[in-house]
Amino acid sequence: MLSFLTIIARPSLCGHLSFRVPYFSHVQPQPLCHQRVFHSSAPTLRTLNQAMRRRHPQNKALSKAPLLDNNPQRKGIVMQVFTAKPKKPNSAKRKVARVRLTSGKVLQAYIPGEGHNLQEHSVVLVRGGRAQDLPGVRYKLVRGASDLGGVANRVTARSRYGGKFLLFV
């Protein structure tokens, strides 16, 4: 039999002990102390069968180009053309344009390719796709559409840069 001091000092040993009230039969016996139960994992709120049958709907992935409003491209007007320096290991002067879309939203878009003819108030077509080494630039301009001309003398990947069809004679 455990002593009273042991029960107070070590409550985990006394889970099976309970006191009885002999004179009052309507009183339920209560444990002297609560038995501590430790589990390596958190308690599950549902059974495995319930979890397999009642799957929660997956959260929709957030758009990587939220200002386009689920459109493949949006028309916009150039407000400013400037250069930006890329992130740490790279060194260059990347050409970036601040564009106001027809929806009224303003964004920064990267101008791909070598050279451009953009100036203020030019009409451009904006598509999704970030410039990897420019923080905050999540859009690109479509070359060869509206006022933005294609890249001159481009040989490879001409369709991406608005190049003309070349005949090799």
mmCIF file of C-alpha atoms in Angstrom:
data_model
loop_
_atom_site.group_PDB
_atom_site.id
_atom_site.type_symbol
_atom_site.label_atom_id
_atom_site.label_comp_id
_atom_site.label_asym_id
_atom_site.label_seq_id
_atom_site.Cartn_x
_atom_site.Cartn_y
_atom_site.Cartn_z
ATOM 1 C CA MET A 1 0.000 0.000 0.000
ATOM 2 C CA LEU A 2 1.267 3.444 -0.931
ATOM 3 C CA SER A 3 1.657 6.023 1.756
ATOM 4 C CA PHE A 4 -0.257 9.301 1.653
ATOM 5 C CA LEU A 5 2.921 11.327 0.980
ATOM 6 C CA THR A 6 3.840 9.110 -1.969
ATOM 7 C CA ILE A 7 0.407 9.691 -3.515
ATOM 8 C CA ILE A 8 0.792 13.451 -3.219
ATOM 9 C CA ALA A 9 4.397 13.490 -4.479
ATOM 10 C CA ARG A 10 3.893 11.010 -7.341
ATOM 11 C CA PRO A 11 0.317 11.260 -8.678
ATOM 12 C CA SER A 12 1.067 9.009 -11.682
ATOM 13 C CA LEU A 13 1.323 6.001 -9.347
ATOM 14 C CA CYS A 14 -2.159 6.389 -7.931
ATOM 15 C CA GLY A 15 -4.409 6.073 -10.971
ATOM 16 C CA HIS A 16 -5.910 2.808 -9.797
ATOM 17 C CA LEU A 17 -6.598 3.981 -6.225
ATOM 18 C CA SER A 18 -9.916 5.434 -5.217
ATOM 19 C CA PHE A 19 -11.551 6.137 -1.925
ATOM 20 C CA ARG A 20 -14.949 4.843 -0.947
ATOM 21 C CA VAL A 21 -17.569 6.585 1.146
ATOM 22 C CA PRO A 22 -19.126 3.720 3.179
ATOM 23 C CA TYR A 23 -22.003 5.676 4.721
ATOM 24 C CA PHE A 24 -23.347 7.342 1.530
ATOM 25 C CA SER A 25 -24.233 4.788 -1.119
ATOM 26 C CA HIS A 26 -25.496 7.421 -3.589
ATOM 27 C CA VAL A 27 -22.039 9.041 -3.917
ATOM 28 C CA GLN A 28 -19.926 7.613 -6.749
ATOM 29 C CA PRO A 29 -16.368 6.613 -5.883
ATOM 30 C CA GLN A 30 -13.881 9.099 -7.298
ATOM 31 C CA PRO A 31 -10.200 8.582 -8.011
ATOM 32 C CA LEU A 32 -7.777 10.194 -5.615
ATOM 33 C CA CYS A 33 -5.837 11.673 -8.504
ATOM 34 C CA HIS A 34 -5.999 11.754 -12.270
ATOM 35 C CA GLN A 35 -3.842 9.266 -14.094
ATOM 36 C CA ARG A 36 -1.577 10.905 -16.626
ATOM 37 C CA VAL A 37 -1.557 9.398 -20.099
ATOM 38 C CA PHE A 38 1.220 10.299 -22.544
ATOM 39 C CA HIS A 39 1.047 9.674 -26.288
ATOM 40 C CA SER A 40 3.763 10.096 -28.874
ATOM 41 C CA SER A 41 1.244 11.492 -31.380
ATOM 42 C CA ALA A 42 -1.579 14.001 -31.107
ATOM 43 C CA PRO A 43 -5.065 12.587 -30.492
ATOM 44 C CA THR A 44 -6.973 11.927 -33.701
ATOM 45 C CA LEU A 45 -10.385 13.468 -33.983
ATOM 46 C CA ARG A 46 -11.669 10.890 -36.464
ATOM 47 C CA THR A 47 -10.951 7.325 -37.437
ATOM 48 C CA LEU A 48 -8.857 6.355 -40.418
ATOM 49 C CA ASN A 49 -11.964 5.162 -42.261
ATOM 50 C CA GLN A 50 -13.663 8.518 -41.715
ATOM 51 C CA ALA A 51 -10.588 10.366 -42.905
ATOM 52 C CA MET A 52 -10.440 8.326 -46.102
ATOM 53 C CA ARG A 53 -14.154 8.682 -46.893
ATOM 54 C CA ARG A 54 -14.693 12.331 -45.994
ATOM 55 C CA ARG A 55 -11.812 14.161 -47.593
ATOM 56 C CA HIS A 56 -11.616 17.897 -47.129
ATOM 57 C CA PRO A 57 -11.575 19.986 -50.315
ATOM 58 C CA GLN A 58 -8.044 20.944 -51.284
ATOM 59 C CA ASN A 59 -7.199 24.634 -50.979
ATOM 60 C CA LYS A 60 -6.947 26.283 -54.383
ATOM 61 C CA ALA A 61 -3.428 27.342 -55.276
ATOM 62 C CA LEU A 62 -3.045 31.111 -55.302
ATOM 63 C CA SER A 63 -2.408 32.736 -58.667
ATOM 64 C CA LYS A 64 1.189 33.672 -59.452
ATOM 65 C CA ALA A 65 -0.079 36.632 -61.509
ATOM 66 C CA PRO A 66 -2.999 37.987 -59.435
ATOM 67 C CA LEU A 67 -3.285 41.386 -61.148
ATOM 68 C CA LEU A 68 -4.212 39.753 -64.493
ATOM 69 C CA ASP A 69 -7.546 38.552 -62.992
ATOM 70 C CA ASN A 70 -7.275 35.021 -64.477
ATOM 71 C CA ASN A 71 -6.668 36.372 -67.993
ATOM 72 C CA PRO A 72 -3.749 35.140 -70.118
ATOM 73 C CA GLN A 73 -2.807 38.726 -71.091
ATOM 74 C CA ARG A 74 -3.981 42.256 -70.298
ATOM 75 C CA LYS A 75 -3.532 45.491 -72.230
ATOM 76 C CA GLY A 76 -1.887 48.364 -70.455
ATOM 77 C CA ILE A 77 -0.256 51.750 -70.868
ATOM 78 C CA VAL A 78 3.369 52.375 -69.928
ATOM 79 C CA MET A 79 3.767 54.956 -67.181
ATOM 80 C CA GLN A 80 7.534 54.783 -66.760
ATOM 81 C CA VAL A 81 10.513 52.870 -68.201
ATOM 82 C CA PHE A 82 13.538 52.317 -65.959
ATOM 83 C CA THR A 83 16.382 49.917 -65.238
ATOM 84 C CA ALA A 84 16.716 47.721 -62.165
ATOM 85 C CA LYS A 85 19.644 45.826 -60.669
ATOM 86 C CA PRO A 86 19.174 42.061 -60.194
ATOM 87 C CA LYS A 87 19.629 40.059 -56.994
ATOM 88 C CA LYS A 88 22.966 39.147 -55.476
ATOM 89 C CA PRO A 89 24.993 36.804 -57.686
ATOM 90 C CA ASN A 90 23.910 38.512 -60.926
ATOM 91 C CA SER A 91 24.968 41.901 -62.217
ATOM 92 C CA ALA A 92 23.219 43.757 -65.056
ATOM 93 C CA LYS A 93 20.788 46.535 -65.872
ATOM 94 C CA ARG A 94 17.410 44.890 -66.407
ATOM 95 C CA LYS A 95 14.829 46.929 -68.324
ATOM 96 C CA VAL A 96 11.540 47.255 -66.424
ATOM 97 C CA ALA A 97 8.353 49.191 -67.182
ATOM 98 C CA ARG A 98 5.670 50.412 -64.794
ATOM 99 C CA VAL A 99 2.355 49.686 -66.518
ATOM 100 C CA ARG A 100 -1.229 50.711 -65.734
ATOM 101 C CA LEU A 101 -3.608 47.988 -66.910
ATOM 102 C CA THR A 102 -7.021 48.663 -68.426
ATOM 103 C CA SER A 103 -8.465 47.449 -65.105
ATOM 104 C CA GLY A 104 -6.715 50.382 -63.386
ATOM 105 C CA LYS A 105 -4.130 48.278 -61.545
ATOM 106 C CA VAL A 106 -0.465 49.281 -61.667
ATOM 107 C CA LEU A 107 2.362 46.754 -61.918
ATOM 108 C CA GLN A 108 6.008 46.357 -62.870
ATOM 109 C CA ALA A 109 6.737 44.255 -65.964
ATOM 110 C CA TYR A 110 10.033 43.016 -67.338
ATOM 111 C CA ILE A 111 10.942 43.858 -70.942
ATOM 112 C CA PRO A 112 12.554 40.705 -72.384
ATOM 113 C CA GLY A 113 15.157 40.668 -75.140
ATOM 114 C CA GLU A 114 17.889 43.057 -76.221
ATOM 115 C CA GLY A 115 16.806 46.630 -76.886
ATOM 116 C CA HIS A 116 13.287 48.054 -76.967
ATOM 117 C CA ASN A 117 11.362 51.003 -78.388
ATOM 118 C CA LEU A 118 9.148 51.643 -75.348
ATOM 119 C CA GLN A 119 8.442 55.098 -74.003
ATOM 120 C CA GLU A 120 5.804 56.704 -71.831
ATOM 121 C CA HIS A 121 2.174 56.259 -73.019
ATOM 122 C CA SER A 122 3.052 53.236 -75.186
ATOM 123 C CA VAL A 123 0.338 50.557 -75.378
ATOM 124 C CA VAL A 124 1.643 47.113 -74.387
ATOM 125 C CA LEU A 125 0.395 43.587 -73.753
ATOM 126 C CA VAL A 126 1.253 42.142 -70.327
ATOM 127 C CA ARG A 127 1.522 38.416 -69.590
ATOM 128 C CA GLY A 128 2.387 36.433 -66.493
ATOM 129 C CA GLY A 129 5.883 35.148 -65.750
ATOM 130 C CA ARG A 130 8.352 36.556 -63.292
ATOM 131 C CA ALA A 131 11.871 37.815 -63.855
ATOM 132 C CA GLN A 132 13.760 35.416 -61.591
ATOM 133 C CA ASP A 133 16.437 37.788 -60.359
ATOM 134 C CA LEU A 134 14.249 40.896 -59.975
ATOM 135 C CA PRO A 135 12.305 40.949 -56.688
ATOM 136 C CA GLY A 136 8.699 42.089 -57.094
ATOM 137 C CA VAL A 137 8.598 41.780 -60.897
ATOM 138 C CA ARG A 138 5.995 39.071 -61.623
ATOM 139 C CA TYR A 139 4.962 40.021 -65.162
ATOM 140 C CA LYS A 140 6.529 40.254 -68.608
ATOM 141 C CA LEU A 141 5.666 42.261 -71.711
ATOM 142 C CA VAL A 142 4.808 40.493 -74.973
ATOM 143 C CA ARG A 143 7.304 41.429 -77.692
ATOM 144 C CA GLY A 144 5.899 42.234 -81.121
ATOM 145 C CA ALA A 145 2.414 43.120 -79.827
ATOM 146 C CA SER A 146 0.906 46.652 -79.864
ATOM 147 C CA ASP A 147 3.580 49.355 -79.574
ATOM 148 C CA LEU A 148 6.392 47.087 -78.352
ATOM 149 C CA GLY A 149 8.419 45.896 -81.326
ATOM 150 C CA GLY A 150 10.131 42.546 -81.731
ATOM 151 C CA VAL A 151 13.815 41.922 -81.179
ATOM 152 C CA ALA A 152 15.857 42.750 -84.274
ATOM 153 C CA ASN A 153 18.168 40.096 -85.777
ATOM 154 C CA ARG A 154 16.921 37.394 -83.419
ATOM 155 C CA VAL A 155 17.744 33.880 -84.687
ATOM 156 C CA THR A 156 16.693 31.489 -81.904
ATOM 157 C CA ALA A 157 13.320 31.477 -80.084
ATOM 158 C CA ARG A 158 11.949 34.112 -82.505
ATOM 159 C CA SER A 159 8.303 33.481 -81.619
ATOM 160 C CA ARG A 160 8.970 34.405 -78.009
ATOM 161 C CA TYR A 161 10.535 37.730 -78.983
ATOM 162 C CA GLY A 162 8.322 38.811 -81.901
ATOM 163 C CA GLY A 163 10.946 38.063 -84.539
ATOM 164 C CA LYS A 164 10.246 37.801 -88.257
ATOM 165 C CA PHE A 165 10.401 34.599 -90.299
ATOM 166 C CA LEU A 166 13.938 34.185 -91.662
ATOM 167 C CA LEU A 167 14.749 32.459 -94.949
ATOM 168 C CA PHE A 168 18.122 30.787 -94.971
ATOM 169 C CA VAL A 169 19.310 30.738 -98.596
#
